[in-house]
XYZ file of C-alpha atoms in Angstrom:
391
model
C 0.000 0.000 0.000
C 2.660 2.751 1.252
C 3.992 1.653 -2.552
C 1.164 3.012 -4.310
C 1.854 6.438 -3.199
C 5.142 6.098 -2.553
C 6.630 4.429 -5.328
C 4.661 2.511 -7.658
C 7.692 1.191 -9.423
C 7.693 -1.191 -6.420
C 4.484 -2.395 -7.312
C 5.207 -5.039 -9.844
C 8.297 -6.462 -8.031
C 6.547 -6.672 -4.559
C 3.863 -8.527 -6.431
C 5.948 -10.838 -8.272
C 7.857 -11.370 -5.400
C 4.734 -12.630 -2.658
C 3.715 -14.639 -6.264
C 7.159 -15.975 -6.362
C 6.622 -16.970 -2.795
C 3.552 -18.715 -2.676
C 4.849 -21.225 -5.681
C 7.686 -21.781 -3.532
C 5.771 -22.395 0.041
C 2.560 -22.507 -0.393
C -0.912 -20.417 0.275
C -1.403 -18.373 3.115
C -3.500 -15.747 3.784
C -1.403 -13.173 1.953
C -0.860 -14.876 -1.096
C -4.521 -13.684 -1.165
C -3.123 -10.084 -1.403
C -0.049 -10.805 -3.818
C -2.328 -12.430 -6.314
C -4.574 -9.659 -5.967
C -1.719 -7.052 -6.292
C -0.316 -8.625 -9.526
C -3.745 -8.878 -11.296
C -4.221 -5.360 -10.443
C -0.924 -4.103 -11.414
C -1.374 -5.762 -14.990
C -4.492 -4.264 -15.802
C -2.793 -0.976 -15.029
C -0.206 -1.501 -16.887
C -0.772 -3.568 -19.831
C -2.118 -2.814 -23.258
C -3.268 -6.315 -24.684
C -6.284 -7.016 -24.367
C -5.239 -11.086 -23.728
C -3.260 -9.986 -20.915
C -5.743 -8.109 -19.026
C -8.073 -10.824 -19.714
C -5.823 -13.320 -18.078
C -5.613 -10.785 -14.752
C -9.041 -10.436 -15.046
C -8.957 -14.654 -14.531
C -6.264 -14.433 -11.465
C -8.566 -11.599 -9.664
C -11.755 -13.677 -10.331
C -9.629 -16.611 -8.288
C -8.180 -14.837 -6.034
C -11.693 -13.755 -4.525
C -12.940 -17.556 -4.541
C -9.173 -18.213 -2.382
C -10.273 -15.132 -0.316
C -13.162 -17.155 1.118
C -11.117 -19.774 2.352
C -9.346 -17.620 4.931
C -12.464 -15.533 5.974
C -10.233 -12.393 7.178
C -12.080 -9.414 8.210
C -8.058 -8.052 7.987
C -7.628 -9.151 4.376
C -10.901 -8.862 2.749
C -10.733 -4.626 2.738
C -7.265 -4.745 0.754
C -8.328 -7.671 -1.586
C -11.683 -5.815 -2.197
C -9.929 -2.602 -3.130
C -7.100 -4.180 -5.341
C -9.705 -6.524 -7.121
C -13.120 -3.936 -7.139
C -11.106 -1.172 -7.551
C -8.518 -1.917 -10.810
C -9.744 -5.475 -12.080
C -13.151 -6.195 -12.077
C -14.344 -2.675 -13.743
C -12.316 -3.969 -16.718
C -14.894 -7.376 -16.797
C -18.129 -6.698 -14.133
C -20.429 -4.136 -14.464
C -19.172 -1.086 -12.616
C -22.492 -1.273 -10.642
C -21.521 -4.300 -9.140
C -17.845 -3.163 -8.220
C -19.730 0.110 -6.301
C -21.377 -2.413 -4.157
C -18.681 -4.371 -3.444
C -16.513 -1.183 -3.075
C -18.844 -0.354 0.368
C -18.719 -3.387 1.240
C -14.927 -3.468 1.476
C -15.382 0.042 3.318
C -17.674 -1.356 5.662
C -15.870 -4.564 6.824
C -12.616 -2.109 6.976
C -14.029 0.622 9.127
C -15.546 -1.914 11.414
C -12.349 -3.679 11.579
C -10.752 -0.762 13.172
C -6.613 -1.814 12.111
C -8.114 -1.886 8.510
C -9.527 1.911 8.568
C -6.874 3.232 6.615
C -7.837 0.752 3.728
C -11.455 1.248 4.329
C -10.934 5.115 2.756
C -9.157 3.337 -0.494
C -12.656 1.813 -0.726
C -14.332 4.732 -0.295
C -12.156 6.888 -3.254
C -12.963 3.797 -5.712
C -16.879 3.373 -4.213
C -17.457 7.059 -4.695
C -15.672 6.698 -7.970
C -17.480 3.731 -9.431
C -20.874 5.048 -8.301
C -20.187 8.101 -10.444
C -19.518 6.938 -13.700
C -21.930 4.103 -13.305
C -24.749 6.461 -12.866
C -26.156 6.444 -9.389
C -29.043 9.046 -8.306
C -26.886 11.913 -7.710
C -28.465 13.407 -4.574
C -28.103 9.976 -2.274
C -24.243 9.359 -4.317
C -24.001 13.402 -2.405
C -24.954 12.404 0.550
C -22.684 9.375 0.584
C -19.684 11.079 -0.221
C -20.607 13.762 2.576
C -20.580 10.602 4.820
C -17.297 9.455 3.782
C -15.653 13.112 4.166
C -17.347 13.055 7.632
C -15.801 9.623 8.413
C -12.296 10.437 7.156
C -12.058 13.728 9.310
C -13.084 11.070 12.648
C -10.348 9.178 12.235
C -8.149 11.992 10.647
C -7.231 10.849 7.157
C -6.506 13.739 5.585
C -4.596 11.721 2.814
C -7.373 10.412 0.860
C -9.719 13.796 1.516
C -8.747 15.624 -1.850
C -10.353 12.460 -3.673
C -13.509 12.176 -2.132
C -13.544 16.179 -2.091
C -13.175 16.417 -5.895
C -15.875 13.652 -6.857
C -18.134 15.772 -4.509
C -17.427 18.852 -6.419
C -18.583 16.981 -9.628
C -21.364 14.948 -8.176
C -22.719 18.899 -7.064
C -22.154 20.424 -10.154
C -24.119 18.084 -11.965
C -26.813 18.494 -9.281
C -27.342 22.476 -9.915
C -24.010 23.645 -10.637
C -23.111 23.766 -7.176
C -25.752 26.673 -6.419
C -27.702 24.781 -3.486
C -25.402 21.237 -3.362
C -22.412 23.488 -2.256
C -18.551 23.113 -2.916
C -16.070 21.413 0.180
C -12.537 22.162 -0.447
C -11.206 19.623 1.773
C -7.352 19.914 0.397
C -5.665 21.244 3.817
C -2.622 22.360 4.752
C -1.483 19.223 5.708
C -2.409 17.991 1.836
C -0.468 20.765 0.806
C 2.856 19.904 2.465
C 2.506 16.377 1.266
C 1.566 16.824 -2.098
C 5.211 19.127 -2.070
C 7.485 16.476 -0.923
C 5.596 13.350 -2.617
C 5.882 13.699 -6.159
C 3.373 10.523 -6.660
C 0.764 11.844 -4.327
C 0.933 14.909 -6.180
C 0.562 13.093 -9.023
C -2.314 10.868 -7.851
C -4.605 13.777 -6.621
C -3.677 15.685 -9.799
C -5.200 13.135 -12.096
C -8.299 12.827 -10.034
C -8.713 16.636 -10.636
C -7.995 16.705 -13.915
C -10.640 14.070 -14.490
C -13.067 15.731 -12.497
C -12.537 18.719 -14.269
C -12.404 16.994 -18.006
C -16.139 15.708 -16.750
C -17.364 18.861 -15.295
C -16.648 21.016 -18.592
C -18.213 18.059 -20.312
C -21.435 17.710 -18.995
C -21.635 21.753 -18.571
C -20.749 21.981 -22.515
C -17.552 24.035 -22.120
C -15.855 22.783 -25.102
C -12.744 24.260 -25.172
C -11.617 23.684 -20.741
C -12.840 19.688 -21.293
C -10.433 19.776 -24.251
C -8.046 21.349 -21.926
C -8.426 19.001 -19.141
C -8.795 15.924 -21.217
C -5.377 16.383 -22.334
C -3.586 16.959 -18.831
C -5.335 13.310 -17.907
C -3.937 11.745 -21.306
C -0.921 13.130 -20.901
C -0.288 12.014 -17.022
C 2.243 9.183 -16.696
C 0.767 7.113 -13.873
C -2.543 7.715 -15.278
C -5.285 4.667 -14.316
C -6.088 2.762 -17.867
C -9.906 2.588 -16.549
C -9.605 6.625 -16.283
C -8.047 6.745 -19.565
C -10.376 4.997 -21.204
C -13.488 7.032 -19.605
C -11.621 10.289 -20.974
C -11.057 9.006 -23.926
C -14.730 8.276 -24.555
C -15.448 12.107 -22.828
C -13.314 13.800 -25.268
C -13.582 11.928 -28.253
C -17.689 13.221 -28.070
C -16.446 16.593 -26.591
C -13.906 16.683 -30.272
C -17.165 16.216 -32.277
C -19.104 19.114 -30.025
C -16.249 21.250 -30.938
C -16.637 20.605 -34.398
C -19.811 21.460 -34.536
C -19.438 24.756 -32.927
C -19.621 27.813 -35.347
C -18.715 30.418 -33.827
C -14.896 30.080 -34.191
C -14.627 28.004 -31.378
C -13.846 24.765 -32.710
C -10.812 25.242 -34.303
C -8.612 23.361 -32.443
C -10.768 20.027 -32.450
C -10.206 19.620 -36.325
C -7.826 16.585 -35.439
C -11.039 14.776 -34.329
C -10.981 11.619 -36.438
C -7.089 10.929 -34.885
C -8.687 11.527 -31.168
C -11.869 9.394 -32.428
C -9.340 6.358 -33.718
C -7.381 6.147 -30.284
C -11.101 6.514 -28.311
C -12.932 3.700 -30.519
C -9.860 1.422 -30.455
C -9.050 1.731 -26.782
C -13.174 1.129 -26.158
C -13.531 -1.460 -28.861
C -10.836 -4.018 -27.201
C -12.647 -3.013 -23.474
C -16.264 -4.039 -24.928
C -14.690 -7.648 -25.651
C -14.062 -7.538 -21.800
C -16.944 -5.741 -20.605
C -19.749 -5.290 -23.499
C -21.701 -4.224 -20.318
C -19.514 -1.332 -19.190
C -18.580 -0.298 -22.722
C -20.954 -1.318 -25.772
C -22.866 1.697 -25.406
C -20.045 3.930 -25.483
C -18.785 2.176 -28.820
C -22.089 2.710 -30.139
C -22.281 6.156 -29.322
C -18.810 7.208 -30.987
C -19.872 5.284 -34.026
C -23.199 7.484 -34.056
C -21.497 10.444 -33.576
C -18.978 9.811 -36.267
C -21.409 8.408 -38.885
C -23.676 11.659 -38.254
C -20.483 13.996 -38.524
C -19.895 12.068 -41.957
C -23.786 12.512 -42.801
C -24.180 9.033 -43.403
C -27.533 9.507 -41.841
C -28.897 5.967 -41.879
C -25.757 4.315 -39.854
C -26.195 7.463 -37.388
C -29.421 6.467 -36.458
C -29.132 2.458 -36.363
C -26.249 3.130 -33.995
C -27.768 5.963 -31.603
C -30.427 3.378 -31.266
C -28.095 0.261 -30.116
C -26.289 3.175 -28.141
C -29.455 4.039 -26.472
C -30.571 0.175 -26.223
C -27.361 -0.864 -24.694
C -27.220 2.253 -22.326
C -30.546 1.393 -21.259
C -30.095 -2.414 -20.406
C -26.525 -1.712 -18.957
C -28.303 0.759 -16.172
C -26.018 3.883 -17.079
C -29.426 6.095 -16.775
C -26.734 9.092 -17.225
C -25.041 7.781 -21.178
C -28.377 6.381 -21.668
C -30.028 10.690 -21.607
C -26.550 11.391 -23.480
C -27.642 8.856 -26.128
C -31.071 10.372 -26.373
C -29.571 13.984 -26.035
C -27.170 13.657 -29.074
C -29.811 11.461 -30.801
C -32.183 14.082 -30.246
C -29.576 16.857 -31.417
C -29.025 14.614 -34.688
C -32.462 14.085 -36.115
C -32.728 17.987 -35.260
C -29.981 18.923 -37.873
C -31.631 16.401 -40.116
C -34.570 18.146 -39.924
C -36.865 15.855 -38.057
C -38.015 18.244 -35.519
C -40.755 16.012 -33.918
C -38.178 13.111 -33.684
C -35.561 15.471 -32.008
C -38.241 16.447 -29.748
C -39.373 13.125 -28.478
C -35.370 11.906 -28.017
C -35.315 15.246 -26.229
C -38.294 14.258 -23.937
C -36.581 10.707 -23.246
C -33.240 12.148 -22.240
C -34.964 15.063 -19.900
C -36.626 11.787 -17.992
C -33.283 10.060 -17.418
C -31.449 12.934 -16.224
C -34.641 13.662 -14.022
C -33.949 10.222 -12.621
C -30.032 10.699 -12.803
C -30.797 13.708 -9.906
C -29.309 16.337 -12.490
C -31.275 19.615 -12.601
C -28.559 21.294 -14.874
C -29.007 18.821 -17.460
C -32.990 18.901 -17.501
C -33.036 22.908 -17.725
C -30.177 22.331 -20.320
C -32.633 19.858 -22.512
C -35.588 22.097 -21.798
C -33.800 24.507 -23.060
C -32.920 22.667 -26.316
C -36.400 21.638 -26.833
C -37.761 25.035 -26.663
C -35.299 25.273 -29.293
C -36.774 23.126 -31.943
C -40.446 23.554 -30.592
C -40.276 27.399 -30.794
C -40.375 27.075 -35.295
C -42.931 24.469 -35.279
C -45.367 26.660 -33.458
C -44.243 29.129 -35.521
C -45.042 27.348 -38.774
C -48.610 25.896 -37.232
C -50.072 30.220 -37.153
């Protein structure tokens, strides 16, 4: 653990090492960990899609071997490793949020294992987001959390749970009611100065936060900006990268589309689209749960770009289908939204209107005001020339 922040070079030859071990001597209860470790550490660090697929297969055993020891100590860390960096790769990310607070629950109660317990809580938080819980309870869980961590004084894993909160609240109302905690203290401070890899750490959660803010708020140009800190980060997460990815591959074709000047520097958007749709493509043979419908909707977005207008709207309907049955109630009103925004600049007003309606009632059940007032707005929009053209 004190590797992770430390230095994660370590990682890989502490794993190999307790793996190494094992073979030698035999299972014991922290072989449970090792295994754990080295699954994890290869689906941060690999490319091939084989290879993850085989860590995927070690994690999956290592929680079966995890049940033979029955250790309130170990099962916090083995959730985390496994919940947290393997199984969003090949379960749906729902499933890893539950079994995120459940590894926070058995830590905290555990006492020794508190520390542990908050790595739950960054990934639970985490997990919950981008899977697309109801935003108001997902608040009021993180405001637990925060609560929790300032109990026992861990001020280390704060700045996470603070900057999810800031983007769970923006969402919410932009902040306006949900309020803003800027839980990075003094304390933070000094250790982000002398620990280059905390810095590091917190600094990508930001960024990400901030590339998803300025995405779902529809500033163009600062997710563009933000996007590009994450992709460029060297110890960036490949489950972040690949939700980024997706983020700013549909933020390139928003720029695009801009007219007013504004999109100029998204013209590259078929290189950014490759390196999204590849990246997703080999995930969805993992996970077609966590990823089909974000194949789907970068194929819909290109083919609509291209004006191949019949491909556009067979895949924004398997995006929306697979967003749908997947539970992602949050890409499932995206899917609608740009769907909606498509058959608009196609000229189908009534269509746009009704994918319009659709997406306004899954961001009414996603708990996000600022996107309903942003799709009312859009359908007053198209609805404001066909009243015109009824008188």
């Amino acid at each position: 653990m004190i590797s992770f922040f430390g230095k994660p070079e370590m990682l890989s030859f502490a794993s190999c090492r307790m793996v190494r071990l094992t073979l030698e001597h035999g299972v014991c209860q922290d072989s449970v960990f090792g295994f754990a470790i080295y699954s994890a550490v290869l689906c941060q660090q690999c490319k091939l899609t084989p290879v993850i697929r085989e860590a995927c297969r070690v994690g999956k055993a290592v929680m079966s071997l995890l049940k033979r020891f029955d250790s309130s100590e170990m099962m916090p860390k083995v959730y985390f490793c496994y919940y947290g960096f393997v199984a969003v790769h090949t379960e749906p990310l729902q499933l890893c949020t539950d079994n995120l607070r459940k590894g926070f629950e058995v830590g905290i109660s555990a006492g020794e294992s508190a520390i542990v317990a908050f790595y739950n809580s960054i990934h639970l938080i985490r997990t919950a987001l981008l899977g697309g819980q109801n935003l108001s309870t997902l608040l009021k869980e993180a405001d637990y959390h925060l609560e929790v961590m300032t109990r026992f004084r861990n001020k280390l894993s704060m700045p996470y749970i603070s900057s999810y909160r800031e983007t769970i609240s923006t969402l919410i109302d932009r902040g306006h009611s949900t309020g803003s905690q800027n839980r990075i203290t003094e304390n933070n401070e000094k250790t982000m100065a002398s620990n280059a890899v905390y810095a590091q750490r917190c600094n990508e959660t930001i960024y990400v936060n901030k590339a998803l803010q300025s995405f779902w708020l529809g500033y163009s140009q600062r997710c563009h900006h933000y996007s590009k800190k994450v992709l460029d980060m060297h110890l960036l997460g490949r489950h972040n990268k690949l939700m980024i990815l997706f983020y700013a591959a549909l933020n390139a074709f928003r720029g695009i589309k801009n007219n007013n000047g504004s999109g100029s520097q998204f013209l590259k958007v078929k290189p950014l689209y490759k390196d999204a749709i590849s990246a997703l493509r080999s995930a969805a043979e993992l996970s077609p749960w966590n990823f089909s419908n974000k194949v789907y909707l970068l194929d819909a977005e290109l083919h609509s770009f291209e004006r191949r207008y019949e491909e556009a709207k067979s895949s924004y309907a398997a995006a929306i289908t697979s967003s749908c049955t997947s539970g992602y109630v949050h890409e499932h009103g995206l899917a609608c939204e740009l769907a909606g925004r498509h058959y608009k600049k196609i000229g189908e007003a009534q269509t746009a209107l009704d994918f319009f309606q659709r997406s306004k009632q899954c961001y009414i059940r996603w708990g996000s005001q600022m996107k309903v007032e942003s799709i009312i707005r859009q359908m007053e929009n198209v609805a404001s020339p066909i009243r015109h053209e009824a008188k």
